Amino acid sequence: MLRDILNKYELDKSDLLYLMNLTDKDDLNMLYEKAYSIKEKFIGRKAYFRGLIEFSNVCIKDCYYCGIRKSSPQERFSMTKEEILSMAQWAYENEYGSVTLQSGERNDAEYVEFITEIIKDIKNLSDAKLGITLCLGEQSEETYQRWFDAGAHRYLLRIETTSKELYKRIHPNDELHSLQKRIDCLEALKKIGYQVGTGVMIGLPSQTEEDLVNDILFFKEKDIDMIGMGPYVVHKDTPMGIEVLTKNMDTEEEKAKRFELGIKMIAITRLYLKDVNIAATTALQALNPLGRELGLKAGANILMPIITLQEYRYGYQLYDNKPCIDDDQNHCKVCLTGRVLSVGDMVGFAEWGDSPHFKVKNNSK
Ligand code: SAM
Ligand code: SF4
C-alpha cells in the first residue's frame, strides 16, 4: 500500500491521510526518502538562506499562542532604520540571496511608510541584488501594492490553520482575528504579483490529522508558491501555553509527536506540491536539536537564519527555548552552512532561490 502511494504521481485526499497517519519508523523513512528525491528532481540539492530580521515586537493583535501578543507585559522594541539596514548590509556582504523582514503586526500610516523606505533602501544598498520577503501580517491591498512597488517580491502570511473551529479556538473572537480576512489577504497578494507563501502551526491542541491534510489541500487550491510551517511550540505566559501546560500536554513525548508531525507535513507537502519552496523553520529546532537537518532531509529547501542583532533576540520570543538566541549572525552562518552540508545539500549563496512553482506558472501564462 505505502509503496503504491509513493509511486503515484497524483495523490488524493485518502492517500494524504494514509501518509499522515504513518507511525512505523521504516515507513516514515521511506516517506522521507521519497520526498527528498522529489526535492532533488524539482528543486535540486540546494538550500537557500533568507536572513531573518525580526525588527520589532510591537503588535496590535492578541493571538493566544504567541509570546509577543499585545497583552504580553514585556518591554517593546522597534529597531531604527539604521539598525535594520546594517543587518541587510551584513546579509548582502555575506552573500545571503535574500532577507526576510518580520515583526508584530501594525498597520498605521507611520509604519507603512517606514517599511516602504526600508525596502527601497535595502534595494539601493545591494544594487537591487538582495531579494526581499516580507512577513508583516494582514495589510490593505493598497499597502501590499506599495511595498511591492518599492521592491519586495515575496510575502509570507501563514493561514495558521484552515479549520474554522480551530482558528476560533486559538484567536480572540473579533474582527481583528478573522480567518476570512487572512484568506482575502492571500488572494490580494497573489493578484498583485508577489510570490505568495503561507503555512500552518502543527500539533495545535485538538488539531487532527485530517485538519492537517485539509491544510495541504488548501495550499494547492490557492496555488501557493512557498510554504513556511512548523510545529507549535509552547510559550509559557500565553493563554494557549498555560492551557497546554495545565493539562500536562507538553511532555517530552508530546513534543516528540509534534516534531514528527512537523517533519511529516514537510514530506507530504513536498510529495503533493512538488515544485514549491518549503522552509525548515526554527521551531523545528526548538523541539529537536537536529530539527532543521531532518527538515531538509524530508524535502525542505529554505532556511531562515536569524540575523537579528543579538541584543534584540531576547525581546522576540514567540515561544520558549528559541534556538540561536545567544549566537551572533556570523556564528549562525557557519552553523547553518554546516547543517546543510551534513545532509549532502549545498547552499545557494548570492542567489534568490525563487520558487520554481512561481516561475513555471508565470512562464506558462
Ligand atoms: N505578525 C505577523 C503574523 O502573525 O503573520 C508576522 C510575525 S508572526 C510572529 C510569524 C508566525 O509566528 C506566525 O504566523 C505564527 O505561525 C508563528 N508563531 C507565533 N507563535 C508561535 C508559537 N508559539 N509556536 C510556533 N509558531 C508560532
Ligand atoms: Fe502578533 Fe503575529 Fe504574534 Fe499574532 S502571531 S500576536 S499577529 S506577532
Short mmCIF file of C-alpha atoms and ligand atoms in Angstrom, two decimals:
data_model
loop_
_atom_site.label_atom_id
_atom_site.label_comp_id
_atom_site.label_asym_id
_atom_site.label_seq_id
_atom_site.Cartn_x
_atom_site.Cartn_y
_atom_site.Cartn_z
CA MET A 1 0.00 0.00 0.00
CA LEU A 2 2.67 2.53 1.05
CA ARG A 3 4.85 1.73 -1.97
CA ASP A 4 1.85 2.13 -4.29
CA ILE A 5 1.06 5.55 -2.87
CA LEU A 6 4.67 6.71 -3.03
CA ASN A 7 4.87 5.64 -6.67
CA LYS A 8 1.74 7.57 -7.70
CA TYR A 9 2.25 10.93 -9.43
CA GLU A 10 -1.05 12.48 -8.31
CA LEU A 11 -2.10 11.80 -4.73
CA ASP A 12 -5.66 12.19 -3.47
CA LYS A 13 -7.01 13.09 -0.04
CA SER A 14 -7.19 9.49 1.16
CA ASP A 15 -3.52 8.98 0.19
CA LEU A 16 -2.53 12.08 2.14
CA LEU A 17 -4.46 10.85 5.17
CA TYR A 18 -2.80 7.45 4.95
CA LEU A 19 0.64 9.09 4.90
CA MET A 20 -0.25 11.47 7.73
CA ASN A 21 -1.15 8.50 9.94
CA LEU A 22 2.10 6.58 9.38
CA THR A 23 3.94 5.77 12.60
CA ASP A 24 6.29 2.88 11.77
CA LYS A 25 9.91 4.13 11.61
CA ASP A 26 10.74 2.23 8.40
CA ASP A 27 7.59 3.52 6.71
CA LEU A 28 8.41 7.06 7.77
CA ASN A 29 11.96 6.75 6.45
CA MET A 30 10.58 5.54 3.14
CA LEU A 31 8.29 8.58 3.01
CA TYR A 32 11.16 10.98 3.80
CA GLU A 33 13.46 9.41 1.22
CA LYS A 34 10.79 9.71 -1.45
CA ALA A 35 10.15 13.35 -0.54
CA TYR A 36 13.89 14.08 -0.70
CA SER A 37 14.07 12.51 -4.18
CA ILE A 38 11.17 14.71 -5.33
CA LYS A 39 13.03 17.75 -3.98
CA GLU A 40 16.15 16.64 -5.85
CA LYS A 41 14.19 16.29 -9.07
CA PHE A 42 12.18 19.54 -8.94
CA ILE A 43 14.48 21.85 -6.96
CA GLY A 44 17.93 20.27 -6.80
CA ARG A 45 20.06 19.53 -3.76
CA LYS A 46 20.34 23.15 -2.81
CA ALA A 47 19.18 25.16 0.18
CA TYR A 48 18.70 28.92 0.13
CA PHE A 49 19.16 31.30 3.04
CA ARG A 50 16.69 34.08 3.87
CA GLY A 51 18.35 36.21 6.55
CA LEU A 52 15.61 36.81 9.11
CA ILE A 53 15.41 40.32 10.57
CA GLU A 54 12.94 40.44 13.49
CA PHE A 55 12.87 44.20 13.81
CA SER A 56 10.00 44.90 16.22
CA ASN A 57 7.88 43.06 18.79
CA VAL A 58 5.13 45.70 18.82
CA CYS A 59 1.85 44.02 17.84
CA ILE A 60 -1.80 45.10 17.71
CA LYS A 61 -3.05 41.52 17.80
CA ASP A 62 -3.54 39.04 20.59
CA CYS A 63 -3.14 35.53 19.12
CA TYR A 64 -3.42 33.12 22.07
CA TYR A 65 -0.25 31.17 21.20
CA CYS A 66 2.26 33.95 20.55
CA GLY A 67 4.83 35.26 23.01
CA ILE A 68 4.77 38.83 21.66
CA ARG A 69 0.96 39.22 21.64
CA LYS A 70 -0.42 42.62 22.57
CA SER A 71 -1.40 41.61 26.13
CA SER A 72 2.03 40.23 26.92
CA PRO A 73 3.53 42.52 29.59
CA GLN A 74 7.04 42.51 28.12
CA GLU A 75 9.10 45.54 27.11
CA ARG A 76 8.61 46.52 23.48
CA PHE A 77 11.34 47.39 21.00
CA SER A 78 11.43 48.71 17.45
CA MET A 79 14.76 48.94 15.66
CA THR A 80 15.87 52.09 13.92
CA LYS A 81 16.20 52.26 10.17
CA GLU A 82 19.99 52.31 10.52
CA GLU A 83 19.98 49.12 12.59
CA ILE A 84 17.78 47.30 10.08
CA LEU A 85 19.91 48.47 7.16
CA SER A 86 23.10 47.37 8.91
CA MET A 87 21.71 43.82 9.08
CA ALA A 88 20.68 43.90 5.43
CA GLN A 89 24.19 45.11 4.58
CA TRP A 90 25.65 42.20 6.53
CA ALA A 91 23.37 39.76 4.61
CA TYR A 92 24.47 41.27 1.31
CA GLU A 93 28.18 41.11 2.17
CA ASN A 94 27.78 37.51 3.33
CA GLU A 95 26.06 36.51 0.09
CA TYR A 96 22.70 35.65 1.56
CA GLY A 97 20.46 35.86 -1.51
CA SER A 98 17.56 37.42 0.39
CA VAL A 99 16.37 38.89 3.64
CA THR A 100 13.03 38.41 5.37
CA LEU A 101 11.59 41.33 7.33
CA GLN A 102 9.36 40.14 10.15
CA SER A 103 7.61 41.91 13.03
CA GLY A 104 4.47 42.02 15.11
CA GLU A 105 1.52 43.41 13.21
CA ARG A 106 0.97 47.14 12.79
CA ASN A 107 -0.88 48.94 10.03
CA ASP A 108 -0.67 52.64 10.96
CA ALA A 109 0.50 55.13 8.32
CA GLU A 110 3.84 55.77 10.03
CA TYR A 111 4.69 52.05 9.99
CA VAL A 112 3.60 51.57 6.37
CA GLU A 113 5.81 54.48 5.32
CA PHE A 114 8.74 53.23 7.43
CA ILE A 115 8.62 49.82 5.73
CA THR A 116 8.33 51.38 2.28
CA GLU A 117 11.51 53.37 2.90
CA ILE A 118 13.34 50.35 4.32
CA ILE A 119 12.51 48.25 1.26
CA LYS A 120 13.79 50.97 -1.09
CA ASP A 121 16.95 51.44 0.97
CA ILE A 122 17.71 47.71 1.03
CA LYS A 123 17.34 47.61 -2.74
CA ASN A 124 19.69 50.60 -3.06
CA LEU A 125 22.39 49.34 -0.73
CA SER A 126 22.53 45.98 -2.51
CA ASP A 127 22.34 47.30 -6.07
CA ALA A 128 18.93 45.54 -6.25
CA LYS A 129 20.64 42.19 -5.65
CA LEU A 130 19.11 41.26 -2.28
CA GLY A 131 15.70 39.63 -2.59
CA ILE A 132 13.15 40.84 -0.03
CA THR A 133 10.50 38.64 1.61
CA LEU A 134 8.00 40.33 3.90
CA CYS A 135 6.28 38.66 6.84
CA LEU A 136 4.32 41.58 8.26
CA GLY A 137 0.81 40.22 8.67
CA GLU A 138 -2.50 41.47 7.34
CA GLN A 139 -2.48 44.76 5.47
CA SER A 140 -4.73 46.58 2.99
CA GLU A 141 -4.32 45.78 -0.69
CA GLU A 142 -3.02 49.31 -1.18
CA THR A 143 -0.25 48.75 1.36
CA TYR A 144 0.73 45.42 -0.18
CA GLN A 145 0.90 47.16 -3.56
CA ARG A 146 3.06 49.98 -2.17
CA TRP A 147 5.56 47.56 -0.70
CA PHE A 148 5.61 45.51 -3.92
CA ASP A 149 6.26 48.68 -5.95
CA ALA A 150 9.06 49.58 -3.54
CA GLY A 151 10.83 46.29 -4.35
CA ALA A 152 9.56 43.45 -2.12
CA HIS A 153 8.73 40.39 -4.19
CA ARG A 154 7.71 37.63 -1.77
CA TYR A 155 5.21 37.68 1.09
CA LEU A 156 4.74 35.09 3.80
CA LEU A 157 1.37 35.09 5.58
CA ARG A 158 0.56 31.92 7.45
CA ILE A 159 -3.05 30.87 7.49
CA GLU A 160 -2.19 29.19 10.85
CA THR A 161 -4.96 26.58 10.35
CA THR A 162 -7.70 26.21 7.75
CA SER A 163 -10.11 24.70 10.28
CA LYS A 164 -12.67 27.40 11.14
CA GLU A 165 -13.33 25.92 14.59
CA LEU A 166 -9.66 25.64 15.46
CA TYR A 167 -8.91 29.14 14.14
CA LYS A 168 -11.58 30.50 16.51
CA ARG A 169 -10.19 28.49 19.40
CA ILE A 170 -6.68 29.92 19.06
CA HIS A 171 -7.60 33.56 18.44
CA PRO A 172 -9.81 36.13 20.15
CA ASN A 173 -13.26 36.10 18.60
CA ASP A 174 -13.27 39.56 16.99
CA GLU A 175 -12.86 41.24 13.62
CA LEU A 176 -9.14 41.71 14.02
CA HIS A 177 -8.62 37.94 14.10
CA SER A 178 -10.55 36.64 11.11
CA LEU A 179 -9.72 33.58 9.03
CA GLN A 180 -11.62 35.01 6.05
CA LYS A 181 -9.57 38.24 6.21
CA ARG A 182 -6.40 36.16 6.05
CA ILE A 183 -7.67 34.26 3.01
CA ASP A 184 -8.60 37.57 1.35
CA CYS A 185 -5.09 38.89 2.04
CA LEU A 186 -3.53 35.84 0.35
CA GLU A 187 -5.72 36.50 -2.71
CA ALA A 188 -4.71 40.17 -2.77
CA LEU A 189 -1.01 39.28 -2.59
CA LYS A 190 -1.36 36.85 -5.49
CA LYS A 191 -3.24 39.38 -7.60
CA ILE A 192 -0.51 41.98 -7.07
CA GLY A 193 2.16 39.57 -8.29
CA TYR A 194 4.01 38.54 -5.13
CA GLN A 195 5.38 35.05 -4.71
CA VAL A 196 2.95 34.03 -2.03
CA GLY A 197 3.83 31.92 0.98
CA THR A 198 1.62 30.51 3.64
CA GLY A 199 1.72 27.79 6.25
CA VAL A 200 0.27 26.48 9.47
CA MET A 201 1.19 25.59 13.00
CA ILE A 202 1.41 21.86 13.50
CA GLY A 203 0.36 19.96 16.60
CA LEU A 204 -2.05 22.57 17.98
CA PRO A 205 -4.31 21.33 20.80
CA SER A 206 -7.26 19.39 19.31
CA GLN A 207 -5.89 19.63 15.74
CA THR A 208 -6.48 16.36 13.87
CA GLU A 209 -4.54 14.61 11.11
CA GLU A 210 -7.44 15.42 8.81
CA ASP A 211 -7.15 19.14 9.65
CA LEU A 212 -3.52 19.00 8.53
CA VAL A 213 -4.40 17.18 5.32
CA ASN A 214 -7.02 19.87 4.63
CA ASP A 215 -4.28 22.47 5.14
CA ILE A 216 -2.16 20.82 2.43
CA LEU A 217 -5.16 20.68 0.09
CA PHE A 218 -5.65 24.41 0.74
CA PHE A 219 -2.04 25.13 -0.30
CA LYS A 220 -2.78 23.50 -3.66
CA GLU A 221 -6.20 25.07 -4.09
CA LYS A 222 -4.72 28.54 -3.54
CA ASP A 223 -1.78 27.81 -5.85
CA ILE A 224 0.71 28.75 -3.12
CA ASP A 225 4.38 29.22 -4.11
CA MET A 226 6.15 28.91 -0.77
CA ILE A 227 5.41 27.10 2.46
CA GLY A 228 6.63 28.22 5.88
CA MET A 229 5.17 25.96 8.53
CA GLY A 230 6.40 24.47 11.76
CA PRO A 231 5.37 22.81 14.98
CA TYR A 232 3.50 24.77 17.61
CA VAL A 233 5.89 25.46 20.49
CA VAL A 234 4.64 26.47 23.93
CA HIS A 235 5.23 29.96 25.32
CA LYS A 236 4.51 29.55 29.00
CA ASP A 237 2.97 33.00 29.55
CA THR A 238 0.36 32.85 26.78
CA PRO A 239 -3.25 31.67 27.20
CA MET A 240 -2.63 28.64 25.00
CA GLY A 241 0.69 27.85 26.65
CA ILE A 242 -0.92 27.99 30.10
CA GLU A 243 -3.74 25.68 28.97
CA VAL A 244 -1.34 23.16 27.44
CA LEU A 245 0.93 23.15 30.48
CA THR A 246 -2.01 22.87 32.91
CA LYS A 247 -3.33 19.84 31.06
CA ASN A 248 0.16 18.31 31.06
CA MET A 249 0.20 18.28 27.25
CA ASP A 250 3.78 19.45 26.82
CA THR A 251 5.62 16.34 27.95
CA GLU A 252 8.74 15.16 26.10
CA GLU A 253 6.55 12.55 24.42
CA GLU A 254 4.05 15.17 23.22
CA LYS A 255 6.85 17.40 21.93
CA ALA A 256 8.37 14.47 20.03
CA LYS A 257 4.96 13.78 18.47
CA ARG A 258 4.56 17.38 17.38
CA PHE A 259 8.06 17.34 15.94
CA GLU A 260 7.40 14.18 13.97
CA LEU A 261 4.15 15.63 12.63
CA GLY A 262 6.12 18.72 11.54
CA ILE A 263 8.57 16.61 9.54
CA LYS A 264 5.75 14.52 8.07
CA MET A 265 3.95 17.69 6.95
CA ILE A 266 7.09 18.82 5.09
CA ALA A 267 7.46 15.44 3.37
CA ILE A 268 3.80 15.09 2.40
CA THR A 269 3.62 18.68 1.18
CA ARG A 270 6.73 18.06 -0.96
CA LEU A 271 5.13 14.92 -2.44
CA TYR A 272 1.87 16.69 -3.16
CA LEU A 273 3.04 20.12 -4.37
CA LYS A 274 6.46 19.10 -5.75
CA ASP A 275 7.99 22.39 -7.02
CA VAL A 276 7.24 24.90 -4.23
CA ASN A 277 9.79 26.31 -1.80
CA ILE A 278 9.43 24.80 1.68
CA ALA A 279 11.20 26.17 4.76
CA ALA A 280 12.72 24.10 7.56
CA THR A 281 11.73 26.57 10.29
CA THR A 282 13.47 27.45 13.53
CA ALA A 283 10.55 25.99 15.51
CA LEU A 284 11.66 22.51 14.37
CA GLN A 285 14.97 23.08 16.06
CA ALA A 286 13.26 24.31 19.23
CA LEU A 287 11.84 20.79 19.62
CA ASN A 288 14.80 18.77 18.35
CA PRO A 289 18.46 19.83 18.06
CA LEU A 290 18.66 18.22 14.60
CA GLY A 291 15.29 19.65 13.56
CA ARG A 292 16.39 21.69 10.59
CA GLU A 293 18.63 18.95 9.12
CA LEU A 294 15.75 16.47 9.36
CA GLY A 295 13.52 19.07 7.67
CA LEU A 296 15.96 19.32 4.75
CA LYS A 297 16.13 15.52 4.52
CA ALA A 298 12.33 15.34 4.34
CA GLY A 299 12.13 17.77 1.42
CA ALA A 300 12.58 21.35 2.71
CA ASN A 301 14.89 23.67 0.74
CA ILE A 302 14.78 27.02 2.56
CA LEU A 303 16.43 28.07 5.82
CA MET A 304 15.85 31.33 7.62
CA PRO A 305 18.97 32.07 9.68
CA ILE A 306 18.23 34.73 12.28
CA ILE A 307 20.37 37.79 11.59
CA THR A 308 18.60 39.97 14.15
CA LEU A 309 21.13 41.93 16.23
CA GLN A 310 21.90 39.86 19.29
CA GLU A 311 20.74 42.48 21.80
CA TYR A 312 17.17 42.22 20.46
CA ARG A 313 16.86 38.44 20.23
CA TYR A 314 15.57 38.07 23.79
CA GLY A 315 12.76 40.53 23.08
CA TYR A 316 11.44 38.49 20.14
CA GLN A 317 10.45 35.18 21.68
CA LEU A 318 7.36 33.77 20.04
CA TYR A 319 7.84 30.59 22.07
CA ASP A 320 10.06 29.18 24.82
CA ASN A 321 13.55 27.78 24.11
CA LYS A 322 14.03 29.80 20.95
CA PRO A 323 17.22 28.43 19.36
CA CYS A 324 20.21 30.62 18.46
CA ILE A 325 19.25 33.29 20.97
CA ASP A 326 22.81 33.68 22.28
CA ASP A 327 24.50 33.42 18.88
CA ASP A 328 25.55 36.22 16.59
CA GLN A 329 24.93 36.20 12.86
CA ASN A 330 28.46 35.07 11.98
CA HIS A 331 28.10 32.01 14.17
CA CYS A 332 24.64 31.27 12.66
CA LYS A 333 26.08 31.37 9.15
CA VAL A 334 28.83 28.85 9.90
CA CYS A 335 26.49 26.63 11.92
CA LEU A 336 23.70 26.53 9.33
CA THR A 337 26.06 26.05 6.40
CA GLY A 338 27.45 23.02 8.25
CA ARG A 339 23.94 21.68 8.79
CA VAL A 340 23.16 21.97 5.06
CA LEU A 341 26.39 20.26 4.03
CA SER A 342 25.84 17.48 6.58
CA VAL A 343 22.74 16.28 4.71
CA GLY A 344 24.52 16.40 1.34
CA ASP A 345 22.96 19.65 0.04
CA MET A 346 24.73 22.87 -0.97
CA VAL A 347 23.94 26.47 -0.05
CA GLY A 348 22.81 28.67 -2.95
CA PHE A 349 24.87 31.71 -1.86
CA ALA A 350 24.08 35.02 -3.59
CA GLU A 351 21.06 33.51 -5.35
CA TRP A 352 17.43 34.49 -4.79
CA GLY A 353 16.28 30.88 -4.94
CA ASP A 354 12.80 31.82 -6.10
CA SER A 355 10.03 29.24 -6.02
CA PRO A 356 10.22 27.13 -9.20
CA HIS A 357 6.44 26.83 -8.98
CA PHE A 358 6.08 30.59 -9.36
CA LYS A 359 8.41 30.65 -12.36
CA VAL A 360 6.69 27.77 -14.11
CA LYS A 361 3.23 29.23 -13.64
CA ASN A 362 4.28 32.67 -14.89
CA ASN A 363 6.15 31.36 -17.93
CA SER A 364 3.12 29.37 -18.97
CA LYS A 365 0.84 32.44 -18.90
N1 SAM B 1 2.74 39.17 12.93
C1 SAM B 1 2.84 38.54 11.67
C2 SAM B 1 1.86 37.42 11.51
O1 SAM B 1 1.33 36.95 12.52
O2 SAM B 1 1.64 37.00 10.37
C3 SAM B 1 4.23 38.03 11.37
C4 SAM B 1 5.06 37.60 12.53
S1 SAM B 1 4.41 36.21 13.44
C5 SAM B 1 5.41 36.22 14.85
C6 SAM B 1 5.03 34.85 12.47
C7 SAM B 1 4.50 33.50 12.80
O3 SAM B 1 4.94 33.08 14.08
C8 SAM B 1 3.01 33.35 12.89
O4 SAM B 1 2.43 33.24 11.62
C9 SAM B 1 2.84 32.08 13.75
O5 SAM B 1 2.55 30.95 12.96
C10 SAM B 1 4.23 31.90 14.37
N2 SAM B 1 4.14 31.67 15.81
C11 SAM B 1 3.71 32.52 16.76
N3 SAM B 1 3.70 31.92 17.97
C12 SAM B 1 4.12 30.65 17.78
C13 SAM B 1 4.29 29.52 18.64
N4 SAM B 1 4.03 29.60 19.93
N5 SAM B 1 4.76 28.37 18.09
C14 SAM B 1 5.05 28.29 16.78
N6 SAM B 1 4.88 29.32 15.92
C15 SAM B 1 4.41 30.49 16.40
FE1 SF4 B 2 1.11 39.43 16.57
FE2 SF4 B 2 1.85 37.74 14.59
FE3 SF4 B 2 2.17 37.10 17.21
FE4 SF4 B 2 -0.30 37.18 16.18
S1 SF4 B 2 1.39 35.77 15.58
S2 SF4 B 2 0.35 38.06 18.15
S3 SF4 B 2 -0.09 38.89 14.76
S4 SF4 B 2 3.19 38.74 16.09
#
